Amino acid sequence: MNLNKLLFLLYFSICLNANSQNLDGYKLWLNYDKIEDPQLASDYSNLVRSIYLSNSSDILKNAQNELGRAIPRLLEKNGSYTATIQPENTLIIELFEKLPSDLRLQLENDFRTTNDEGFLIKTISYKSNPVTVISAKKDIGILYGVFRLLHLMQTHQKLTTIDLIDSPKVKLRMLDHWDNLDRTVERGYAGFSLWNWQKLPGYIDQRYIDYARANASIGINATVLTNVNANALILNPMYLDKVEALATIFRSYGIQVYLTARFSAPIELGNLKTADPLDPDVQNWWKNKAAEIYKRIPDFGGFLVKANSEGQPGPQNYGRNHVDGANMMATALEPYGGIVIWRAFVYSEHDDTDRAKQAYDEFLPYDGKFMDNVLVQVKNGPIDFQPREPFHPLFGAMKQTPLVIEFQITQEYLGFSTHLVFLPKLFEEVLDADTFQKGKGSTVSKVIDGSLYGNTLTGMAGVANIGTDLNWTGHPFAQANWYGFGRLAWNPYLSAETIAEEWLKATYSSEKAFVEPLKKMMITSREAVVNYMTPLGLHHIFDTGHHYGPGPWVDDLGRPDWNPVYYHNADYNGIGFDRTPTGSNATEQYAKELETIYNDTRKIPEKYLLWFHHLPWDYKLKNGIDLWDGLALKYQEGVNQVKDMITTWKNAKPYLTEGQFKEINMLLQIQLKEAEWWRDACLLYFQTFSQRPLPKGVDKPAHTLAYYRSLKFPFAPGIRPQWD
Amino acid sequence: MNLNKLLFLLYFSICLNANSQNLDGYKLWLNYDKIEDPQLASDYSNLVRSIYLSNSSDILKNAQNELGRAIPRLLEKNGSYTATIQPENTLIIELFEKLPSDLRLQLENDFRTTNDEGFLIKTISYKSNPVTVISAKKDIGILYGVFRLLHLMQTHQKLTTIDLIDSPKVKLRMLDHWDNLDRTVERGYAGFSLWNWQKLPGYIDQRYIDYARANASIGINATVLTNVNANALILNPMYLDKVEALATIFRSYGIQVYLTARFSAPIELGNLKTADPLDPDVQNWWKNKAAEIYKRIPDFGGFLVKANSEGQPGPQNYGRNHVDGANMMATALEPYGGIVIWRAFVYSEHDDTDRAKQAYDEFLPYDGKFMDNVLVQVKNGPIDFQPREPFHPLFGAMKQTPLVIEFQITQEYLGFSTHLVFLPKLFEEVLDADTFQKGKGSTVSKVIDGSLYGNTLTGMAGVANIGTDLNWTGHPFAQANWYGFGRLAWNPYLSAETIAEEWLKATYSSEKAFVEPLKKMMITSREAVVNYMTPLGLHHIFDTGHHYGPGPWVDDLGRPDWNPVYYHNADYNGIGFDRTPTGSNATEQYAKELETIYNDTRKIPEKYLLWFHHLPWDYKLKNGIDLWDGLALKYQEGVNQVKDMITTWKNAKPYLTEGQFKEINMLLQIQLKEAEWWRDACLLYFQTFSQRPLPKGVDKPAHTLAYYRSLKFPFAPGIRPQWD
């Protein structure tokens, strides 16, 4: 009977955990779990034994609030606070200029290297006592420093003495929300838009505050609230009142609000006959609109604009060009310090050049012609957020224009929110890529942080994966992509491994036996998705519109360059897109050093093989096997990698609540099923051209090609509604 | 400095509460807050000192799970469990037939009055020891009994001896979800659909389980997953797999799943040329479909059908009638015990009779002609979920057909999820109404519970107000409407006051000084909304389509009976809809006793005055003042009542966390603003006819009529998307 009783108790305690699990997901990497290690707990308790911090601004108040939230959870006691700086203090949190002179003197040197958003956490001595100081030039640095200290505690770092100086390397660290006014989210897989326009401005959802907290904790300082496929209504007074309410909250976490500006807004809202950027009435309309916005939101960031792209209106509708359009808006914003972020994601239905070449062709001639408060935003690759692309050739090539790199945090072409894919590995690959545009070592990172060409206005943007799901991102591990984007925007030189480790520790557990295999799983996950979706440089073979699941056979869309067959070019002779001089010659858009490599099948990394080359089915890969067999084995490898992820997760069970374990396990099972679907559908389809059997080691498909082609998903999430 | 320190600590503890608040909303009335009263805590601890309960079914396992969740939270200790029934047990939870014979003997008599879903909680003696027994005829009764015991603890009832027998009085206690397959919710104001069809069946969201728990805790035993404006795709195998996954979870909480059946599905899914209910191919299609569903879901409930109503297809498209359509489906479901719920919400664009009369006219002739497994579902009033309507004349009149009453828990015409309106007060008014159809005392309750005409199949349906918002219902007090609907479906004779008190105690606090004023506020809230929206029997004067805010001036919609002017009939002579013999004579659809009252302005309750009568502006109300003045003062009274609600809430602050206080306070401020909007817009508009000044005591409007008429809300939530 005692055993029975024990089992009962065990059973109940599991239920309890299971139940609390999904609310835990809400807390993100800020869960502030209790420090169980007695030595650490004692050290940290000493650190917060006597805290001084000022609360003279909203941002500083929020730094205090965060300590007030975190310390009682981490240490099961409150921190103790003094009203002025005292010799007894163990932790002093204050702006550099307000520190007592003897402290300033000790830190002066460190402050030469920090910028306006940077901070320092350092153990020094004050009146002969050791004290840890968090200091910064501005309030926001204090907030960042407090978040960092709490992160260090949550990840169990030794903090008896600490010496940490950190400043963000990129100025605009920005989330792009593709959120529509009806709360649907284009390419959103985590529910619906956080912005409850109906209840704003009167009702401030706690989620707005927690969203801002999460962003500030990783240094994100800008948010574009609305979809680049824009609705002009957001610029109407009724909506601006609502935007103002959000901006007020976000300001207190150092986050500036941006909006997308629909180019035709002067017609739609202003009843003008034209939106021609050279028309004085149009110019005036935008000037007045800017004044109207800045009256409400003095620190409004500016406009993000998608113009003359995928049906969006733009200056070309009036025979003008991108420079005319961008500079017209920049002129309106300039008096207030606002900026224009002009997207380079263009490809024309009237242009039958390789789509991968068009943005470069269209934008390079404008280099140096944009006003100083214009940034051009370029997607990481030349097509569209594929599991793998070479970096966009505009990086490094556009030398006199600051470029914002646009990553997609949401997983449009990456299995939505049921696939575990750690995207910082993808981001890292792009950032580390060498453009050679100013000699060897001219990495994309150096373009982005401005160090290559000396830009002061710099930026990194991520298309958000955030929605109304309880855990914010749908897949719990997709939180790591939000986290990792923020960390890389802060410091593009961080490694994906470091980020994975930080996130795992802050979110789940700092136990090495948990962290190490899980980190490996996260790092591998990106290659897994490439393998089971688009190995060896394949791309854009996704099913129509929703981009959920494979559709390599799709050939009936209105524009050639929307069809997968355009991209893989499979036929009886072979597969791949010839972008060498015998084909579209897209390779010429890269620096000579890279052009040579990309043009040469013996030199090109095989991960880009079919991106740049059309090759016969019996082309010999570096490992000596035929292309067809190699392709098939890559698909199988992707599936096998997902199976390994499932095993890794099962082994991690001791470190997880039952609820945490089950949730991810369910998702991994879906991912496995869909990886198999990708493998089977793609191989069956390509086999109709290769006419070759599947090599040994590749599983037999579960269904026929006709079955896979018959699958329809009319309500797949993330598609733009028809009314837009 | 000590004071300063104290203030700091206070400040931090407030922040902490503020932060936890919005996660608390997720827990609904099942928050299981710690029992602080030492005597109660000790009594309850004694009660759970030694528990026996069997776990031989999924439902019983869930009863155990709930104890495992609740007891540690309520009492900060685990209950202790025995594997068999023991003399030491303090709490025995077992089916009646499995109890030891000496316990059975003591309870035998009690079980004569319980039905299959009922339960008993009773303190008796076992082997000379006092023991509390929860027992029932079926597993579901056990689950209900456990939830009730936990509710009694959470609401601080004395349980040293307990003697409680309870059985539901209505058989189908059903939520109707108007959820679309794209996750929008028609008339949904709490986010989007809980059903994440994309991730089903592989991913089981914890919310599905918590939804089922919440429903089971109040006795809801049926759920219609999909919108009555139906999409046939839900009946496709791909979706049925997903429905099966939900049904499996819900079954373990005693909840049966129903679907809406689109009448034209045989054409849309089956490629038939017709959906004529007398066509053998159509009949076969439905038979096969039923077989297909029951193979997956053996306890599938059946179909809810909206046919030939507001554009939905139906039997009339083929020259057949409602009986033909309903019986055809009922024949398909009958072998499996399934039922058809056929909605009587019909009004024809080709019928210029008073819309309030049409459902009665159309359905009464079919009385007695439906098969035994058909129920007809009738909205509570003859128009459409207005803040106040007289009961629907079909209740009591349709004597040989079981009627399900359909209430709207979501607040389509009631201010969406920003207005605090306690709907059980509305439900109670309808249920208590006397139809006189079988003499005095023939209340709607008695129609619904089957006691009036001896129906065994009985039902109450509520259009759900549940969505993806963290707190489920948008407005925290809207949780009380879900709760209250469930309680009234269980027992239509419960008072709204009792329900308000139960809910307040379970959700917030059992402190009398908190509960009493809040209960009063909740009870008043329904009259407040009637006053500031549609006083004295006005109805359907809402703005177009979305029904958000006032639109008494709207006169341009496609059908006359969609226009507010159709309903209020205001002109220079007066206002109101004449439904007496000089007008539409809708009063004749009620029993003689009521007809006489309704026809007579001296007898009719003034709350229904303008529903049934068109009266001059100088008509003298019972209090002696002119109709115009009375109407204006009623609008003002509604506004004043909201102001009182704000005061009540401010006074309740000591019993609330900062977060709880602020959230409702923000919502009440919105409600006040909108109540004033209603008053000002309606009075300014009606004043164009009455040509009279506002009486003393009525505030001057803040804007002009033109301003109110100019307001547009293109993205108001809850409207059906265009693709349907």
PDB file of C-alpha atoms in Angstrom, chain A residues 1 4-5 8-9 11-13 15-16 18-23 26-27 53 55 61-70 72-73 78-84 86 88 181-184 189-193 196 198-199 201-207 210 213 231 233 238-239 416-418 468-471 473-476 548 663-664 666-667 670 673-674 712-717 720-724, chain B residues 1 4-5 8-9 11-13 15-16 18-23 26-27 53 55 61-70 72-73 78-84 86 88 181-184 189-193 196 198-199 201-207 210 213 231 233 238-239 416-418 468-471 473-476 548 663-664 666-667 670 673-674 712-717 720-724:
ATOM      1  CA  MET A   1       0.000   0.000   0.000  1.00  0.00           C
ATOM      2  CA  ASN A   4       0.604   2.533  -4.162  1.00  0.00           C
ATOM      3  CA  LYS A   5       0.497   5.725  -2.155  1.00  0.00           C
ATOM      4  CA  PHE A   8      -0.374   8.241  -6.407  1.00  0.00           C
ATOM      5  CA  LEU A   9       1.666  11.119  -5.100  1.00  0.00           C
ATOM      6  CA  TYR A  11       1.077  10.827 -10.374  1.00  0.00           C
ATOM      7  CA  PHE A  12      -0.429  13.913  -8.841  1.00  0.00           C
ATOM      8  CA  SER A  13       2.781  15.854  -8.847  1.00  0.00           C
ATOM      9  CA  CYS A  15      -0.331  16.352 -13.258  1.00  0.00           C
ATOM     10  CA  LEU A  16       0.474  19.507 -11.431  1.00  0.00           C
ATOM     11  CA  ALA A  18       1.717  19.261 -16.718  1.00  0.00           C
ATOM     12  CA  ASN A  19      -0.834  21.871 -15.937  1.00  0.00           C
ATOM     13  CA  SER A  20       1.590  24.662 -15.170  1.00  0.00           C
ATOM     14  CA  GLN A  21       3.609  23.987 -18.289  1.00  0.00           C
ATOM     15  CA  ASN A  22       1.693  25.978 -20.840  1.00  0.00           C
ATOM     16  CA  LEU A  23       1.534  29.033 -18.649  1.00  0.00           C
ATOM     17  CA  TYR A  26       4.335  32.670 -21.598  1.00  0.00           C
ATOM     18  CA  LYS A  27       7.353  33.709 -19.538  1.00  0.00           C
ATOM     19  CA  LEU A  53      19.020  52.356  -8.023  1.00  0.00           C
ATOM     20  CA  ASN A  55      13.951  55.659 -10.635  1.00  0.00           C
ATOM     21  CA  LYS A  61      11.331  52.500 -13.230  1.00  0.00           C
ATOM     22  CA  ASN A  62      11.038  49.528 -15.523  1.00  0.00           C
ATOM     23  CA  ALA A  63      14.569  48.467 -14.608  1.00  0.00           C
ATOM     24  CA  GLN A  64      13.400  48.519 -10.998  1.00  0.00           C
ATOM     25  CA  ASN A  65      10.219  46.649 -11.833  1.00  0.00           C
ATOM     26  CA  GLU A  66      12.239  43.925 -13.461  1.00  0.00           C
ATOM     27  CA  LEU A  67      14.417  43.504 -10.397  1.00  0.00           C
ATOM     28  CA  GLY A  68      11.238  43.446  -8.335  1.00  0.00           C
ATOM     29  CA  ARG A  69       9.858  40.668 -10.504  1.00  0.00           C
ATOM     30  CA  ALA A  70      13.008  38.620 -10.789  1.00  0.00           C
ATOM     31  CA  PRO A  72      11.916  37.234  -5.366  1.00  0.00           C
ATOM     32  CA  ARG A  73      11.523  34.410  -7.869  1.00  0.00           C
ATOM     33  CA  ASN A  78      13.206  40.498  -1.905  1.00  0.00           C
ATOM     34  CA  GLY A  79      16.222  42.595  -2.670  1.00  0.00           C
ATOM     35  CA  SER A  80      16.854  45.354  -0.153  1.00  0.00           C
ATOM     36  CA  TYR A  81      17.063  48.922  -1.371  1.00  0.00           C
ATOM     37  CA  THR A  82      18.599  52.172  -0.190  1.00  0.00           C
ATOM     38  CA  ALA A  83      17.370  55.604  -1.126  1.00  0.00           C
ATOM     39  CA  THR A  84      20.852  57.035  -1.711  1.00  0.00           C
ATOM     40  CA  GLN A  86      25.716  54.101   0.632  1.00  0.00           C
ATOM     41  CA  GLU A  88      26.884  49.351   2.565  1.00  0.00           C
ATOM     42  CA  LEU A 181      -5.541  45.558 -39.035  1.00  0.00           C
ATOM     43  CA  ASP A 182      -7.993  42.660 -38.806  1.00  0.00           C
ATOM     44  CA  ARG A 183      -5.416  40.904 -36.598  1.00  0.00           C
ATOM     45  CA  THR A 184      -4.524  38.245 -39.120  1.00  0.00           C
ATOM     46  CA  TYR A 189       1.964  30.847 -37.360  1.00  0.00           C
ATOM     47  CA  ALA A 190       1.574  31.691 -33.687  1.00  0.00           C
ATOM     48  CA  GLY A 191      -2.043  32.725 -33.647  1.00  0.00           C
ATOM     49  CA  PHE A 192      -3.023  36.283 -34.455  1.00  0.00           C
ATOM     50  CA  SER A 193      -1.750  39.819 -33.988  1.00  0.00           C
ATOM     51  CA  ASN A 196      -5.912  44.464 -30.337  1.00  0.00           C
ATOM     52  CA  GLN A 198     -10.479  47.288 -31.235  1.00  0.00           C
ATOM     53  CA  LYS A 199      -9.638  47.753 -27.572  1.00  0.00           C
ATOM     54  CA  PRO A 201      -6.206  52.962 -26.857  1.00  0.00           C
ATOM     55  CA  GLY A 202      -8.400  52.475 -23.767  1.00  0.00           C
ATOM     56  CA  TYR A 203      -7.340  48.971 -22.923  1.00  0.00           C
ATOM     57  CA  ILE A 204      -3.662  48.213 -22.404  1.00  0.00           C
ATOM     58  CA  ASP A 205      -3.160  44.486 -22.579  1.00  0.00           C
ATOM     59  CA  GLN A 206      -0.508  43.184 -20.199  1.00  0.00           C
ATOM     60  CA  ARG A 207       0.964  41.417 -23.226  1.00  0.00           C
ATOM     61  CA  ASP A 210       5.527  41.747 -21.536  1.00  0.00           C
ATOM     62  CA  ARG A 213      10.081  43.519 -21.608  1.00  0.00           C
ATOM     63  CA  ASN A 231      -3.324  49.410 -45.228  1.00  0.00           C
ATOM     64  CA  LEU A 233      -5.979  53.316 -42.492  1.00  0.00           C
ATOM     65  CA  MET A 238      -8.424  56.955 -35.084  1.00  0.00           C
ATOM     66  CA  TYR A 239      -5.584  54.469 -35.526  1.00  0.00           C
ATOM     67  CA  PHE A 416       5.598  26.998 -39.884  1.00  0.00           C
ATOM     68  CA  SER A 417       5.444  26.660 -36.109  1.00  0.00           C
ATOM     69  CA  THR A 418       5.509  22.883 -35.951  1.00  0.00           C
ATOM     70  CA  THR A 468      -1.367  35.513 -29.562  1.00  0.00           C
ATOM     71  CA  ASP A 469      -0.419  31.934 -28.748  1.00  0.00           C
ATOM     72  CA  LEU A 470       0.069  31.523 -25.008  1.00  0.00           C
ATOM     73  CA  ASN A 471       3.752  30.853 -25.577  1.00  0.00           C
ATOM     74  CA  THR A 473       5.674  31.832 -30.909  1.00  0.00           C
ATOM     75  CA  GLY A 474       3.646  28.644 -31.372  1.00  0.00           C
ATOM     76  CA  HIS A 475       6.601  26.302 -31.100  1.00  0.00           C
ATOM     77  CA  PRO A 476       8.381  26.712 -27.771  1.00  0.00           C
ATOM     78  CA  TYR A 548       3.135  24.744 -46.411  1.00  0.00           C
ATOM     79  CA  GLU A 663       4.435  19.356 -26.030  1.00  0.00           C
ATOM     80  CA  ILE A 664       7.721  19.259 -27.915  1.00  0.00           C
ATOM     81  CA  MET A 666       4.082  16.038 -30.219  1.00  0.00           C
ATOM     82  CA  LEU A 667       5.625  18.752 -32.367  1.00  0.00           C
ATOM     83  CA  ILE A 670       4.587  16.219 -36.669  1.00  0.00           C
ATOM     84  CA  LYS A 673       5.805  13.114 -40.504  1.00  0.00           C
ATOM     85  CA  GLU A 674       6.230  16.271 -42.558  1.00  0.00           C
ATOM     86  CA  LYS A 712      -5.016  20.745 -50.378  1.00  0.00           C
ATOM     87  CA  PHE A 713      -4.840  23.102 -47.410  1.00  0.00           C
ATOM     88  CA  PRO A 714      -7.479  25.771 -47.953  1.00  0.00           C
ATOM     89  CA  PHE A 715      -7.169  27.204 -44.461  1.00  0.00           C
ATOM     90  CA  ALA A 716      -3.424  27.025 -43.945  1.00  0.00           C
ATOM     91  CA  PRO A 717      -2.509  29.945 -41.700  1.00  0.00           C
ATOM     92  CA  ARG A 720      -3.118  37.415 -46.681  1.00  0.00           C
ATOM     93  CA  PRO A 721      -6.888  37.737 -46.482  1.00  0.00           C
ATOM     94  CA  GLN A 722      -8.735  38.581 -49.644  1.00  0.00           C
ATOM     95  CA  TRP A 723      -9.834  42.024 -48.561  1.00  0.00           C
ATOM     96  CA  ASP A 724      -6.332  43.429 -48.622  1.00  0.00           C
TER      97      ASP A 724
ATOM     98  CA  MET B   1      15.360  55.637   5.140  1.00  0.00           C
ATOM     99  CA  ASN B   4      11.808  54.647   1.911  1.00  0.00           C
ATOM    100  CA  LYS B   5      12.751  51.006   2.100  1.00  0.00           C
ATOM    101  CA  PHE B   8      10.259  50.249  -2.171  1.00  0.00           C
ATOM    102  CA  LEU B   9       9.210  46.843  -0.923  1.00  0.00           C
ATOM    103  CA  TYR B  11       6.226  48.980  -4.755  1.00  0.00           C
ATOM    104  CA  PHE B  12       7.935  45.781  -5.764  1.00  0.00           C
ATOM    105  CA  SER B  13       5.301  43.550  -4.302  1.00  0.00           C
ATOM    106  CA  CYS B  15       4.655  45.010  -9.485  1.00  0.00           C
ATOM    107  CA  LEU B  16       4.836  41.332  -8.802  1.00  0.00           C
ATOM    108  CA  ALA B  18       0.502  43.137 -11.485  1.00  0.00           C
ATOM    109  CA  ASN B  19       2.574  40.776 -13.484  1.00  0.00           C
ATOM    110  CA  SER B  20       0.908  37.608 -12.332  1.00  0.00           C
ATOM    111  CA  GLN B  21      -2.557  38.989 -12.889  1.00  0.00           C
ATOM    112  CA  ASN B  22      -3.051  38.267 -16.532  1.00  0.00           C
ATOM    113  CA  LEU B  23      -1.915  34.695 -16.187  1.00  0.00           C
ATOM    114  CA  TYR B  26      -6.417  31.920 -17.577  1.00  0.00           C
ATOM    115  CA  LYS B  27      -7.458  29.874 -14.568  1.00  0.00           C
ATOM    116  CA  LEU B  53     -11.022   7.062  -5.398  1.00  0.00           C
ATOM    117  CA  ASN B  55      -9.395   5.530 -11.582  1.00  0.00           C
ATOM    118  CA  LYS B  61      -8.733   9.704 -14.000  1.00  0.00           C
ATOM    119  CA  ASN B  62      -9.634  13.293 -14.745  1.00  0.00           C
ATOM    120  CA  ALA B  63     -11.514  13.505 -11.449  1.00  0.00           C
ATOM    121  CA  GLN B  64      -8.285  12.398  -9.793  1.00  0.00           C
ATOM    122  CA  ASN B  65      -6.231  14.840 -11.812  1.00  0.00           C
ATOM    123  CA  GLU B  66      -8.451  17.665 -10.674  1.00  0.00           C
ATOM    124  CA  LEU B  67      -8.004  16.742  -7.030  1.00  0.00           C
ATOM    125  CA  GLY B  68      -4.279  16.527  -7.688  1.00  0.00           C
ATOM    126  CA  ARG B  69      -4.302  20.024  -9.133  1.00  0.00           C
ATOM    127  CA  ALA B  70      -6.566  21.618  -6.577  1.00  0.00           C
ATOM    128  CA  PRO B  72      -2.010  21.246  -3.166  1.00  0.00           C
ATOM    129  CA  ARG B  73      -2.988  24.760  -4.164  1.00  0.00           C
ATOM    130  CA  ASN B  78      -1.130  16.859  -1.087  1.00  0.00           C
ATOM    131  CA  GLY B  79      -4.139  14.742  -0.307  1.00  0.00           C
ATOM    132  CA  SER B  80      -3.304  11.247   0.867  1.00  0.00           C
ATOM    133  CA  TYR B  81      -4.749   8.303  -1.011  1.00  0.00           C
ATOM    134  CA  THR B  82      -5.531   4.668  -0.310  1.00  0.00           C
ATOM    135  CA  ALA B  83      -5.684   1.938  -2.914  1.00  0.00           C
ATOM    136  CA  THR B  84      -8.826   0.345  -1.510  1.00  0.00           C
ATOM    137  CA  GLN B  86     -10.528   1.665   4.250  1.00  0.00           C
ATOM    138  CA  GLU B  88      -9.526   5.280   7.926  1.00  0.00           C
ATOM    139  CA  LEU B 181     -12.148  27.018 -40.197  1.00  0.00           C
ATOM    140  CA  ASP B 182      -9.777  29.963 -40.653  1.00  0.00           C
ATOM    141  CA  ARG B 183     -10.045  30.532 -36.890  1.00  0.00           C
ATOM    142  CA  THR B 184     -12.009  33.739 -37.120  1.00  0.00           C
ATOM    143  CA  TYR B 189     -14.730  39.203 -29.211  1.00  0.00           C
ATOM    144  CA  ALA B 190     -12.144  37.252 -27.252  1.00  0.00           C
ATOM    145  CA  GLY B 191      -9.544  36.730 -29.934  1.00  0.00           C
ATOM    146  CA  PHE B 192      -9.814  33.814 -32.325  1.00  0.00           C
ATOM    147  CA  SER B 193     -10.910  30.194 -32.362  1.00  0.00           C
ATOM    148  CA  ASN B 196      -6.036  25.178 -34.159  1.00  0.00           C
ATOM    149  CA  GLN B 198      -3.597  23.439 -38.708  1.00  0.00           C
ATOM    150  CA  LYS B 199      -1.882  21.667 -35.817  1.00  0.00           C
ATOM    151  CA  PRO B 201      -4.661  16.124 -34.850  1.00  0.00           C
ATOM    152  CA  GLY B 202      -0.942  15.833 -34.017  1.00  0.00           C
ATOM    153  CA  TYR B 203      -0.723  18.676 -31.563  1.00  0.00           C
ATOM    154  CA  ILE B 204      -3.021  18.721 -28.567  1.00  0.00           C
ATOM    155  CA  ASP B 205      -3.020  22.193 -27.106  1.00  0.00           C
ATOM    156  CA  GLN B 206      -3.275  22.272 -23.309  1.00  0.00           C
ATOM    157  CA  ARG B 207      -6.123  24.742 -23.821  1.00  0.00           C
ATOM    158  CA  ASP B 210      -8.458  23.271 -19.803  1.00  0.00           C
ATOM    159  CA  ARG B 213     -12.134  21.046 -17.458  1.00  0.00           C
ATOM    160  CA  ASN B 231     -18.362  25.212 -44.236  1.00  0.00           C
ATOM    161  CA  LEU B 233     -15.113  20.995 -45.420  1.00  0.00           C
ATOM    162  CA  MET B 238      -8.910  15.444 -43.209  1.00  0.00           C
ATOM    163  CA  TYR B 239     -10.988  17.538 -40.810  1.00  0.00           C
ATOM    164  CA  PHE B 416     -18.563  43.172 -27.253  1.00  0.00           C
ATOM    165  CA  SER B 417     -15.935  42.243 -24.687  1.00  0.00           C
ATOM    166  CA  THR B 418     -15.397  45.703 -23.256  1.00  0.00           C
ATOM    167  CA  THR B 468      -7.736  32.677 -27.662  1.00  0.00           C
ATOM    168  CA  ASP B 469      -7.451  35.616 -25.272  1.00  0.00           C
ATOM    169  CA  LEU B 470      -5.319  34.685 -22.290  1.00  0.00           C
ATOM    170  CA  ASN B 471      -8.347  35.022 -20.046  1.00  0.00           C
ATOM    171  CA  THR B 473     -13.399  35.636 -22.723  1.00  0.00           C
ATOM    172  CA  GLY B 474     -11.767  39.035 -23.306  1.00  0.00           C
ATOM    173  CA  HIS B 475     -13.497  40.752 -20.409  1.00  0.00           C
ATOM    174  CA  PRO B 476     -12.699  39.028 -17.114  1.00  0.00           C
ATOM    175  CA  TYR B 548     -20.691  47.782 -32.545  1.00  0.00           C
ATOM    176  CA  GLU B 663      -7.644  45.793 -16.052  1.00  0.00           C
ATOM    177  CA  ILE B 664     -11.327  46.104 -15.150  1.00  0.00           C
ATOM    178  CA  MET B 666      -9.687  50.352 -18.002  1.00  0.00           C
ATOM    179  CA  LEU B 667     -12.590  48.339 -19.367  1.00  0.00           C
ATOM    180  CA  ILE B 670     -14.291  52.275 -22.125  1.00  0.00           C
ATOM    181  CA  LYS B 673     -17.302  56.293 -22.897  1.00  0.00           C
ATOM    182  CA  GLU B 674     -19.382  54.003 -25.064  1.00  0.00           C
ATOM    183  CA  LYS B 712     -16.694  53.895 -39.222  1.00  0.00           C
ATOM    184  CA  PHE B 713     -15.196  50.681 -37.871  1.00  0.00           C
ATOM    185  CA  PRO B 714     -13.946  48.722 -40.851  1.00  0.00           C
ATOM    186  CA  PHE B 715     -12.074  46.172 -38.764  1.00  0.00           C
ATOM    187  CA  ALA B 716     -14.503  45.687 -35.921  1.00  0.00           C
ATOM    188  CA  PRO B 717     -14.103  42.100 -34.766  1.00  0.00           C
ATOM    189  CA  ARG B 720     -17.832  36.882 -41.087  1.00  0.00           C
ATOM    190  CA  PRO B 721     -14.933  37.009 -43.526  1.00  0.00           C
ATOM    191  CA  GLN B 722     -15.743  37.489 -47.160  1.00  0.00           C
ATOM    192  CA  TRP B 723     -14.680  34.044 -48.267  1.00  0.00           C
ATOM    193  CA  ASP B 724     -17.542  32.314 -46.479  1.00  0.00           C
TER     194      ASP B 724
END
